Coordinates of C-alpha atoms in Angstrom, one line a residue:
Chain A
M43 CA 0.0 0.0 0.0
T44 CA 1.3 3.4 -0.9
T45 CA 0.9 6.3 1.4
A46 CA -1.3 9.1 0.2
V47 CA -1.0 11.6 3.0
R48 CA 1.6 11.6 5.8
A49 CA 1.5 14.1 8.7
E50 CA 4.3 14.4 11.2
R51 CA 3.7 16.4 14.3
V52 CA 1.6 19.0 12.6
T53 CA 0.7 21.9 14.8
K54 CA -1.4 24.9 13.9
R55 CA -1.5 27.8 16.4
Y56 CA -3.6 30.9 16.0
R57 CA -3.0 33.8 18.4
D58 CA -4.7 32.2 21.4
V59 CA -6.0 28.9 20.1
T60 CA -4.2 25.8 19.2
A61 CA -6.3 24.4 16.4
L62 CA -4.0 21.3 15.8
D63 CA -1.7 20.0 18.4
D64 CA 1.1 17.7 17.4
V65 CA -0.9 15.6 15.0
S66 CA 0.7 12.6 13.2
F67 CA -0.9 10.0 10.9
T68 CA -0.6 8.4 7.6
L69 CA -3.4 7.7 5.2
E70 CA -3.2 4.9 2.7
E71 CA -4.0 5.4 -1.0
N72 CA -7.3 4.4 -2.4
R73 CA -9.3 4.2 0.8
I74 CA -12.2 6.1 2.1
H75 CA -11.1 7.8 5.3
G76 CA -13.4 9.4 7.8
L77 CA -12.2 12.5 9.6
L78 CA -14.5 12.8 12.6
G79 CA -14.7 15.1 15.6
R80 CA -16.9 17.7 17.3
N81 CA -17.2 21.3 16.0
G82 CA -14.0 23.1 16.5
A83 CA -12.0 19.9 16.8
G84 CA -9.6 21.0 14.0
K85 CA -11.0 19.0 11.1
T86 CA -11.3 21.9 8.7
T87 CA -7.9 23.3 9.7
L88 CA -6.3 19.9 9.0
M89 CA -8.0 19.7 5.6
Q90 CA -6.9 23.2 4.7
I91 CA -3.3 22.3 5.5
M92 CA -3.7 19.2 3.4
T93 CA -4.8 21.3 0.5
G94 CA -2.2 24.0 0.8
Q95 CA -4.7 26.6 1.8
L96 CA -3.0 27.0 5.2
L97 CA 0.6 26.6 6.4
A98 CA 1.2 24.6 9.6
S99 CA 2.9 26.4 12.4
S100 CA 5.2 23.5 12.8
G101 CA 5.5 19.9 11.6
R102 CA 5.3 18.5 8.2
L103 CA 2.4 17.3 6.0
D104 CA 3.1 15.6 2.7
I105 CA 0.9 14.4 -0.1
G106 CA 2.7 11.7 -2.1
G107 CA 5.9 12.7 -0.4
K108 CA 5.7 16.4 -1.3
S109 CA 4.3 19.4 0.5
P110 CA 1.1 20.6 -1.1
Y111 CA 1.7 24.3 -0.3
E112 CA 1.9 26.2 -3.6
N113 CA 2.8 23.0 -5.4
E114 CA 1.2 22.8 -8.8
A115 CA 2.1 19.1 -9.4
V116 CA 0.5 18.0 -6.1
M117 CA -2.5 20.3 -6.2
S118 CA -3.6 19.3 -9.7
R119 CA -4.4 15.9 -8.2
V120 CA -6.4 17.3 -5.3
C121 CA -10.0 18.4 -5.0
F122 CA -11.3 20.0 -1.8
I123 CA -15.1 20.5 -1.4
K124 CA -16.3 22.4 1.6
E125 CA -19.7 23.2 2.8
S126 CA -19.2 27.0 2.9
Q127 CA -17.6 27.3 -0.6
T128 CA -17.6 30.8 -2.1
Y129 CA -18.5 31.1 -5.7
P130 CA -18.1 34.3 -7.7
Q131 CA -21.3 36.4 -7.5
Y132 CA -22.2 36.3 -11.1
F133 CA -21.6 32.5 -11.4
K134 CA -24.4 30.3 -12.6
V135 CA -24.4 26.6 -11.9
R136 CA -23.0 25.9 -15.4
H137 CA -20.2 28.4 -14.9
A138 CA -19.0 26.6 -11.9
L139 CA -19.1 23.3 -13.8
E140 CA -17.3 24.9 -16.8
A141 CA -14.5 26.1 -14.5
A142 CA -14.2 22.6 -12.9
R143 CA -14.0 21.0 -16.3
L144 CA -11.2 23.3 -17.3
L145 CA -9.2 22.8 -14.1
F146 CA -9.4 19.1 -13.3
P147 CA -7.4 16.8 -15.6
G148 CA -9.6 13.8 -14.7
W149 CA -12.9 15.5 -15.0
D150 CA -15.7 13.2 -16.3
E151 CA -18.3 15.3 -18.1
D152 CA -20.8 12.4 -18.6
F153 CA -20.6 11.5 -15.0
A154 CA -21.2 15.2 -14.1
Q155 CA -24.2 15.3 -16.3
A156 CA -25.6 12.2 -14.8
L157 CA -25.1 13.6 -11.3
L158 CA -26.8 16.8 -12.2
A159 CA -29.8 15.0 -13.5
D160 CA -30.0 12.9 -10.4
F161 CA -29.7 15.9 -8.1
R162 CA -32.1 17.9 -10.3
L163 CA -29.8 20.9 -10.3
P164 CA -30.9 23.8 -12.5
L165 CA -27.9 24.7 -14.8
G166 CA -29.0 28.2 -15.5
R167 CA -29.7 29.3 -11.9
Q168 CA -27.2 31.7 -10.2
V169 CA -25.3 29.9 -7.5
R170 CA -26.0 32.5 -4.9
K171 CA -29.7 32.0 -5.4
L172 CA -29.5 28.2 -4.9
S173 CA -31.0 26.8 -1.7
R174 CA -28.7 25.6 1.0
G175 CA -29.1 22.0 -0.1
M176 CA -28.6 22.7 -3.8
H177 CA -25.5 24.7 -3.0
S178 CA -24.2 21.5 -1.3
M179 CA -25.2 19.4 -4.2
L180 CA -23.2 21.5 -6.6
G181 CA -20.1 21.0 -4.5
I182 CA -20.8 17.2 -4.4
V183 CA -21.1 17.1 -8.2
I184 CA -17.8 18.9 -8.6
G185 CA -16.1 16.7 -6.0
L186 CA -17.3 13.4 -7.5
A187 CA -16.9 14.3 -11.2
S188 CA -13.4 15.8 -10.7
R189 CA -12.1 12.2 -10.1
A190 CA -9.2 13.8 -8.3
P191 CA -6.8 11.1 -6.9
L192 CA -7.2 12.8 -3.5
T193 CA -10.7 14.1 -2.9
L194 CA -11.6 15.9 0.3
F195 CA -15.2 16.5 1.4
D196 CA -15.6 18.8 4.4
E197 CA -19.2 18.5 5.7
P198 CA -20.3 18.3 2.2
Y199 CA -24.0 18.1 2.8
L200 CA -25.4 20.9 4.9
G201 CA -29.1 21.3 4.2
L202 CA -29.2 18.1 2.1
D203 CA -32.3 15.9 2.4
A204 CA -32.0 12.2 3.3
V205 CA -32.7 11.2 -0.3
A206 CA -29.9 13.4 -1.7
R207 CA -27.5 12.3 1.0
H208 CA -28.1 8.6 0.1
L209 CA -27.6 9.5 -3.6
F210 CA -24.3 10.9 -2.6
Y211 CA -23.2 7.8 -0.7
D212 CA -24.4 5.6 -3.5
H213 CA -22.6 7.5 -6.2
L214 CA -19.5 7.8 -4.1
L215 CA -19.3 4.1 -3.5
T216 CA -20.0 3.1 -7.0
D217 CA -17.7 5.5 -8.6
Y218 CA -15.0 4.7 -6.0
A219 CA -15.3 1.1 -6.9
E220 CA -14.7 1.8 -10.6
H221 CA -12.2 4.6 -10.1
P222 CA -10.3 4.0 -6.9
R223 CA -9.0 7.1 -5.2
T224 CA -8.3 8.5 -1.8
V225 CA -11.3 10.1 -0.2
I226 CA -11.3 12.0 3.0
L227 CA -14.7 12.7 4.4
S228 CA -15.4 14.9 7.3
T229 CA -18.8 14.6 8.8
H230 CA -21.1 14.7 11.8
L231 CA -23.5 12.2 10.4
I232 CA -21.3 9.3 11.5
D233 CA -23.9 6.6 11.5
E234 CA -24.8 7.3 7.9
V235 CA -21.3 7.0 6.7
G236 CA -20.2 4.3 9.1
E237 CA -20.5 1.6 6.5
L238 CA -18.5 3.6 3.9
L239 CA -15.5 4.3 6.0
E240 CA -12.5 2.1 5.8
H241 CA -10.3 4.1 8.1
V242 CA -11.2 6.5 10.9
L243 CA -9.4 9.6 12.3
L244 CA -10.9 11.2 15.3
L245 CA -9.9 14.7 16.3
D246 CA -10.7 16.3 19.6
Q247 CA -9.5 19.8 20.6
G248 CA -6.8 19.6 18.0
R249 CA -5.5 16.2 19.1
M250 CA -5.7 12.9 17.3
L251 CA -7.7 10.6 19.5
L252 CA -8.0 7.8 17.1
D253 CA -6.3 6.6 14.0
T254 CA -7.4 3.2 13.1
A255 CA -9.0 0.9 10.5
A256 CA -12.8 1.0 10.9
E257 CA -13.1 -2.7 11.0
A258 CA -10.6 -3.1 13.8
L259 CA -12.3 -0.3 15.7
R260 CA -15.7 -2.0 15.7
G261 CA -14.1 -5.1 17.3
Q262 CA -12.3 -3.0 19.8
V263 CA -15.2 -1.3 21.5
V264 CA -18.0 -3.2 23.0
T265 CA -20.8 -2.7 25.5
V266 CA -21.4 -5.2 28.2
A267 CA -24.4 -5.3 30.5
G268 CA -25.1 -7.5 33.5
P269 CA -24.6 -7.8 37.2
A270 CA -22.1 -5.2 38.3
T271 CA -19.7 -7.7 39.8
A272 CA -19.3 -9.6 36.6
V273 CA -19.1 -6.5 34.5
D274 CA -16.4 -5.1 36.8
E275 CA -14.3 -8.2 36.3
L276 CA -14.3 -7.6 32.6
A277 CA -13.9 -3.9 32.9
A278 CA -10.8 -4.3 35.1
R279 CA -8.9 -5.7 32.2
N280 CA -10.0 -3.1 29.6
E281 CA -10.3 0.6 29.2
E282 CA -13.6 1.9 30.5
L283 CA -15.2 4.6 28.3
H284 CA -18.7 4.8 29.8
R285 CA -20.7 3.4 32.6
E286 CA -24.4 3.4 33.5
T287 CA -25.5 1.7 36.7
L288 CA -29.0 0.7 37.8
G289 CA -29.0 -0.9 41.2
R290 CA -26.8 -4.0 41.0
Y291 CA -26.8 -3.9 37.2
A292 CA -24.2 -2.1 35.2
R293 CA -23.9 -1.3 31.5
V294 CA -20.3 -0.4 30.5
T295 CA -18.6 0.5 27.2
L296 CA -15.1 -0.9 27.0
R297 CA -12.2 -0.6 24.7
G298 CA -9.7 -3.4 24.4
T299 CA -8.8 -6.4 22.3
F300 CA -11.7 -8.6 22.4
D301 CA -10.3 -11.9 21.1
T302 CA -11.9 -15.3 21.3
A303 CA -10.5 -16.1 24.7
E304 CA -11.8 -12.8 26.1
R305 CA -15.2 -13.4 24.5
A306 CA -15.4 -16.9 25.9
Q307 CA -14.6 -15.6 29.3
A308 CA -17.3 -13.0 29.0
K309 CA -19.7 -15.7 28.1
A310 CA -18.7 -17.7 31.1
L311 CA -19.5 -14.7 33.3
G312 CA -22.9 -14.6 31.7
L313 CA -22.3 -11.4 29.9
D314 CA -23.1 -10.5 26.3
L315 CA -20.8 -8.4 24.3
E316 CA -22.7 -6.0 22.1
A317 CA -21.2 -4.2 19.1
V318 CA -21.2 -0.5 19.4
S319 CA -22.0 1.7 16.4
L320 CA -19.3 4.0 15.1
Q321 CA -21.3 7.0 16.2
D322 CA -21.4 5.7 19.8
I323 CA -17.8 4.8 19.7
V324 CA -16.9 8.4 18.7
I325 CA -19.2 9.9 21.4
R326 CA -17.8 7.6 24.1
L327 CA -14.2 8.2 23.2
T328 CA -14.7 12.0 22.9
T329 CA -16.6 12.3 26.2
A330 CA -14.2 10.0 28.0
H331 CA -11.4 12.2 26.7
A332 CA -13.1 15.3 27.9
R333 CA -13.8 13.8 31.3
S334 CA -10.2 12.8 31.9
G335 CA -9.0 16.1 30.5
D336 CA -5.7 14.5 29.6
G337 CA -6.4 12.3 26.7
V338 CA -6.9 8.5 26.7
A339 CA -4.0 8.2 29.1
G340 CA -6.3 9.7 31.8
T341 CA -8.8 6.8 31.6
R342 CA -5.9 4.4 31.9
K343 CA -5.1 6.1 35.2
G344 CA -8.6 5.4 36.3
E345 CA -8.1 1.8 35.5
E346 CA -5.0 1.5 37.7
T347 CA -6.9 2.7 40.7
R348 CA -9.5 0.1 40.3
Chain B
M1393 CA 2.6 28.3 -18.2
N1394 CA 0.0 25.9 -19.5
R1395 CA -1.8 26.0 -16.2
V1396 CA -1.6 29.9 -16.2
L1397 CA -3.4 29.9 -19.5
T1398 CA -6.0 27.5 -18.2
V1399 CA -6.7 29.8 -15.3
T1400 CA -7.1 32.8 -17.6
R1401 CA -9.8 30.7 -19.4
V1402 CA -11.5 30.2 -16.0
Q1403 CA -11.5 34.0 -15.7
L1404 CA -13.3 34.1 -19.1
V1405 CA -16.1 31.8 -17.8
G1406 CA -19.1 34.1 -17.6
W1407 CA -17.3 36.8 -19.5
Q1408 CA -20.5 38.6 -20.2
N1409 CA -20.4 39.7 -16.6
T1410 CA -16.7 40.6 -16.4
L1411 CA -15.8 41.9 -19.9
G1412 CA -19.2 42.8 -21.1
W1413 CA -20.6 44.6 -18.0
P1414 CA -18.1 47.6 -18.0
W1415 CA -19.0 48.3 -21.6
L1416 CA -22.7 47.9 -21.2
L1417 CA -22.5 50.3 -18.3
L1418 CA -20.4 52.7 -20.4
L1419 CA -22.9 52.5 -23.3
M1420 CA -25.8 53.3 -20.9
I1421 CA -24.0 56.3 -19.5
F1422 CA -23.2 57.4 -23.0
A1423 CA -26.8 57.1 -24.0
V1424 CA -27.9 59.2 -21.0
N1425 CA -25.2 61.8 -21.8
Y1426 CA -26.2 61.9 -25.4
A1427 CA -29.8 62.4 -24.7
L1428 CA -28.9 65.1 -22.2
F1429 CA -26.7 67.1 -24.5
L1430 CA -29.2 66.6 -27.3
L1431 CA -31.8 68.3 -25.2
I1432 CA -29.5 71.1 -24.0
A1433 CA -28.4 71.6 -27.6
D1434 CA -25.3 73.4 -26.5
R1435 CA -23.2 73.1 -29.7
E1436 CA -20.9 76.0 -29.1
G1437 CA -19.4 74.8 -25.8
N1438 CA -17.9 71.7 -27.3
P1439 CA -19.1 69.7 -24.2
T1440 CA -16.8 67.2 -22.7
T1441 CA -18.5 64.8 -20.2
G1442 CA -15.7 63.1 -18.3
A1443 CA -18.0 60.1 -17.8
L1444 CA -15.4 57.9 -19.4
I1445 CA -14.0 57.4 -16.0
S1446 CA -16.9 55.1 -15.1
I1447 CA -15.3 52.2 -17.1
Y1448 CA -12.1 52.6 -15.2
I1449 CA -13.9 52.4 -11.9
V1450 CA -15.8 49.3 -13.0
V1451 CA -12.6 47.6 -14.0
F1452 CA -11.0 48.5 -10.7
V1453 CA -13.9 47.0 -8.8
T1454 CA -13.8 43.9 -11.0
C1455 CA -10.1 43.4 -10.1
I1456 CA -11.0 43.5 -6.4
H1457 CA -13.7 40.9 -7.0
W1458 CA -11.1 38.6 -8.6
I1459 CA -9.4 38.4 -5.3
T1460 CA -12.4 38.3 -3.0
Q1461 CA -14.5 35.9 -5.0
L1462 CA -12.6 34.2 -7.9
L1463 CA -9.5 33.4 -5.8
P1464 CA -11.3 31.4 -3.1
F1465 CA -13.3 29.6 -5.8
S1466 CA -10.2 28.8 -7.9
M1467 CA -8.2 27.7 -4.8
A1468 CA -11.0 25.3 -4.0
L1469 CA -10.5 23.9 -7.5
S1470 CA -6.8 23.4 -6.6
V1471 CA -5.3 26.4 -8.3
I1472 CA -2.3 27.6 -6.4
R1473 CA -1.8 31.2 -5.5
R1474 CA 1.1 31.9 -7.8
T1475 CA -0.7 30.6 -10.9
F1476 CA -3.8 32.5 -10.0
Y1477 CA -1.8 35.7 -9.7
L1478 CA 0.1 35.3 -12.9
A1479 CA -3.1 34.4 -14.7
S1480 CA -4.8 37.5 -13.3
A1481 CA -1.9 39.8 -14.2
L1482 CA -1.9 38.4 -17.8
F1483 CA -5.6 38.7 -18.1
L1484 CA -5.5 42.3 -16.8
L1485 CA -2.7 43.3 -19.2
V1486 CA -4.5 41.8 -22.2
Q1487 CA -7.9 43.2 -21.2
S1488 CA -6.4 46.7 -20.6
V1489 CA -4.8 46.9 -24.0
L1490 CA -8.0 45.6 -25.6
F1491 CA -10.1 48.2 -23.7
G1492 CA -7.6 50.9 -24.5
L1493 CA -7.8 50.0 -28.2
L1494 CA -11.6 50.0 -28.1
L1495 CA -11.8 53.4 -26.4
F1496 CA -9.4 54.8 -29.0
C1497 CA -11.6 53.4 -31.8
C1498 CA -14.6 55.0 -30.2
Q1499 CA -12.8 58.2 -30.1
L1500 CA -12.0 57.9 -33.8
I1501 CA -15.6 57.4 -34.6
E1502 CA -16.5 60.3 -32.3
D1503 CA -14.1 62.5 -34.3
A1504 CA -15.4 61.3 -37.7
T1505 CA -19.0 62.0 -36.8
D1506 CA -18.2 65.4 -35.4
G1507 CA -19.1 64.4 -31.9
W1508 CA -22.0 62.0 -32.7
G1509 CA -23.6 64.8 -34.6
I1510 CA -23.9 67.1 -31.6
R1511 CA -20.2 68.0 -31.1
L1512 CA -20.2 65.9 -27.9
R1513 CA -16.8 64.7 -26.5
F1514 CA -17.5 61.5 -24.6
F1515 CA -14.6 59.3 -25.5
G1516 CA -12.1 62.0 -26.5
L1517 CA -9.6 63.5 -24.1
N1518 CA -9.0 67.0 -25.4
F1519 CA -5.4 67.2 -24.1
I1520 CA -4.1 64.2 -26.1
D1521 CA -5.6 65.1 -29.5
D1522 CA -2.3 66.1 -31.0
L1523 CA -0.3 63.0 -29.9
N1524 CA 0.5 60.1 -32.1
P1525 CA -2.1 57.3 -32.1
L1526 CA 0.1 54.7 -30.4
L1527 CA 0.7 57.1 -27.5
Q1528 CA -3.0 57.9 -27.4
I1529 CA -3.8 54.1 -27.1
A1530 CA -1.2 53.8 -24.3
I1531 CA -2.8 56.7 -22.5
Y1532 CA -6.2 55.0 -22.7
T1533 CA -4.7 51.7 -21.6
M1534 CA -2.4 52.7 -18.7
P1535 CA -5.1 53.7 -16.1
F1536 CA -6.7 50.2 -16.5
I1537 CA -3.4 48.6 -15.6
V1538 CA -2.6 50.9 -12.7
L1539 CA -6.0 50.7 -11.2
G1540 CA -6.2 46.9 -11.8
F1541 CA -3.0 46.2 -10.0
L1542 CA -3.9 48.6 -7.2
G1543 CA -7.3 46.8 -6.8
I1544 CA -5.6 43.4 -6.8
F1545 CA -3.0 44.6 -4.2
V1546 CA -5.5 46.2 -1.9
A1547 CA -7.8 43.2 -2.0
V1548 CA -4.9 40.8 -1.4
F1549 CA -3.6 42.9 1.4
Y1550 CA -7.1 43.0 3.0
K1551 CA -7.5 39.2 2.7
R1552 CA -4.1 38.6 4.3
F1553 CA -4.0 41.2 7.1
G1554 CA -7.7 42.1 7.6
L1555 CA -9.2 45.3 8.7
T1556 CA -6.4 46.1 11.1
G1557 CA -3.9 45.7 8.4
M1558 CA -5.8 47.9 6.0
W1559 CA -6.0 50.6 8.7
L1560 CA -2.3 50.4 9.4
L1561 CA -1.5 50.4 5.7
S1562 CA -3.6 53.5 4.9
T1563 CA -2.4 55.3 8.0
A1564 CA 1.3 54.5 7.2
T1565 CA 0.8 55.6 3.6
L1566 CA -0.8 58.9 4.6
L1567 CA 1.9 59.5 7.2
G1568 CA 4.6 58.7 4.7
L1569 CA 3.2 61.1 2.1
A1570 CA 2.7 63.8 4.7
G1571 CA 6.3 63.3 5.9
L1572 CA 7.6 63.5 2.4
A1573 CA 5.6 66.7 1.8
A1574 CA 7.0 68.2 5.1
L1575 CA 10.5 67.2 4.1
I1576 CA 10.2 68.8 0.7
T1577 CA 8.8 72.0 2.3
W1578 CA 11.6 72.0 4.9
L1579 CA 14.2 71.6 2.2
D1580 CA 12.4 74.2 0.1
L1581 CA 12.3 71.9 -3.0
W1582 CA 8.8 72.5 -4.2
S1583 CA 9.7 74.9 -7.0
G1584 CA 12.5 72.6 -8.1
I1585 CA 10.2 69.5 -8.2
G1586 CA 7.5 71.5 -9.9
G1587 CA 9.9 72.6 -12.6
W1588 CA 11.1 69.1 -13.0
L1589 CA 7.6 67.7 -13.3
A1590 CA 6.5 70.4 -15.7
G1591 CA 9.5 69.4 -17.8
Q1592 CA 8.5 65.8 -18.1
P1593 CA 7.1 64.8 -21.5
M1594 CA 3.5 63.7 -21.9
A1595 CA 4.6 60.1 -22.4
A1596 CA 6.3 60.1 -19.0
W1597 CA 3.3 61.7 -17.3
F1598 CA 0.7 59.3 -18.6
V1599 CA 2.6 56.2 -19.4
G1600 CA 6.1 56.0 -17.9
W1601 CA 5.5 56.9 -14.3
P1602 CA 2.1 55.0 -14.2
A1603 CA 3.9 51.9 -15.5
L1604 CA 6.4 52.2 -12.7
L1605 CA 3.6 52.5 -10.2
A1606 CA 1.7 49.6 -11.7
A1607 CA 4.9 47.4 -11.5
L1608 CA 5.2 48.4 -7.9
F1609 CA 1.7 47.4 -7.0
A1610 CA 2.1 44.2 -9.1
G1611 CA 5.2 43.2 -7.2
A1612 CA 3.7 44.0 -3.8
G1613 CA 0.6 42.0 -4.6
Y1614 CA 2.7 39.0 -5.7
L1615 CA 4.6 39.0 -2.5
T1616 CA 1.5 39.4 -0.4
I1617 CA -0.6 36.7 -2.1
R1618 CA 1.9 33.9 -1.3
R1619 CA 0.6 33.6 2.3
V1620 CA -3.1 34.4 1.7
T1621 CA -5.7 32.1 3.1
P1622 CA -8.7 31.9 0.8

């Protein structure tokens, strides 16, 4: 597997805010990556650095081994669609598409036309007069039809209805299967895209909380419910993310390596391991992080005292 | 270079709004002026309107819009700052020459029709009538270039340094000019400078010095845009 994006200790500081704090990761080529996190977690900043729109305060970020900042060769292979995209005031929908056709070497006009028909976008309408949802659709059409080897979507579907969102997922998956490329998708609608994502990055307050394959993550986080004593026994060996107690019963979300031996033991204790949805994993991890105040290491401290 | 040309083609997308609009506006202003002077019927005064300046202002504003609107859009479509700047500069130069030529042609027609039949001077600039045609075209062209690069520089500066930066820049410029004026007064150089300026040929006044100024703005804009966030 080749590396598409490599970040080493990337930090972005504004006057009094640290938007990104020592972030390191690598993204493999031809995968769909999810960039998740709460508002203000640093997702957009990270994507702006990836697309050469911002410079990091320190650290290094490479795309295909080269810095994207003011780099024609790198940037001609990148497409960055964000929710709040500015279009020139006089632009009609067809003008935006014409510009995209000129600028993206891999642009597929037939695909763009098919998408336009599916989304029912009026070509002659001025972009600034489009509704919120149609505005988002235009971005999505450009992002998909650009066929850029590295495509970034930052919250691409503000105001988009459920039908249009699913159209987007369907088209993304189908086209991705035919024309593999690296996709980075930042979103709040985690459950909707959970099935799409092959790799997950989770940012919280500028730090990387999670950088793992989606499949592995689903096996790593489970919920167990049952008598508190039995649950405690299992919780003692794993990282506890969340706990609800009701009398003698407890329901706990745990993170660890739940291999066959561990699962058998849980069964012996009379406990069921339930899978946790990606959205719940993200919520549990982020809130556990916020509670401890000092990253995942904090919850580990809690473990030791038990 | 190829990419620069591609980006200039992006600037042509919706050209009716960028290239056409200044001329449409100018034609409308011309129509109003024509009607007005037709009614006044003041044939003796050889009326000169000065409304020609509108097209220069429109081009100035268009150049500001390139930076505030077209730059963020182009960067979203993966155009880098340097390429966008070079493309804009090229586009501005070609457009300026084209507009200068067109204005000169309009002026020729104006002369040939004896001021559109009512001795109106809308396109003509009285003081350059005796110059050779090439110099006249250059005089029509130059203000487009200077204003264009000024607009680009100011917009880029604003985008990079914000309102505070603009405030500091304008204050510093004013203070600098005032200081220079004070220094000249103190050294009692006004009459010398006045004499020197008066001695400058027309070409230097309307082409040479403006070209230098435009180059200055162009260079400053280029240096500033390298760190702009769209």
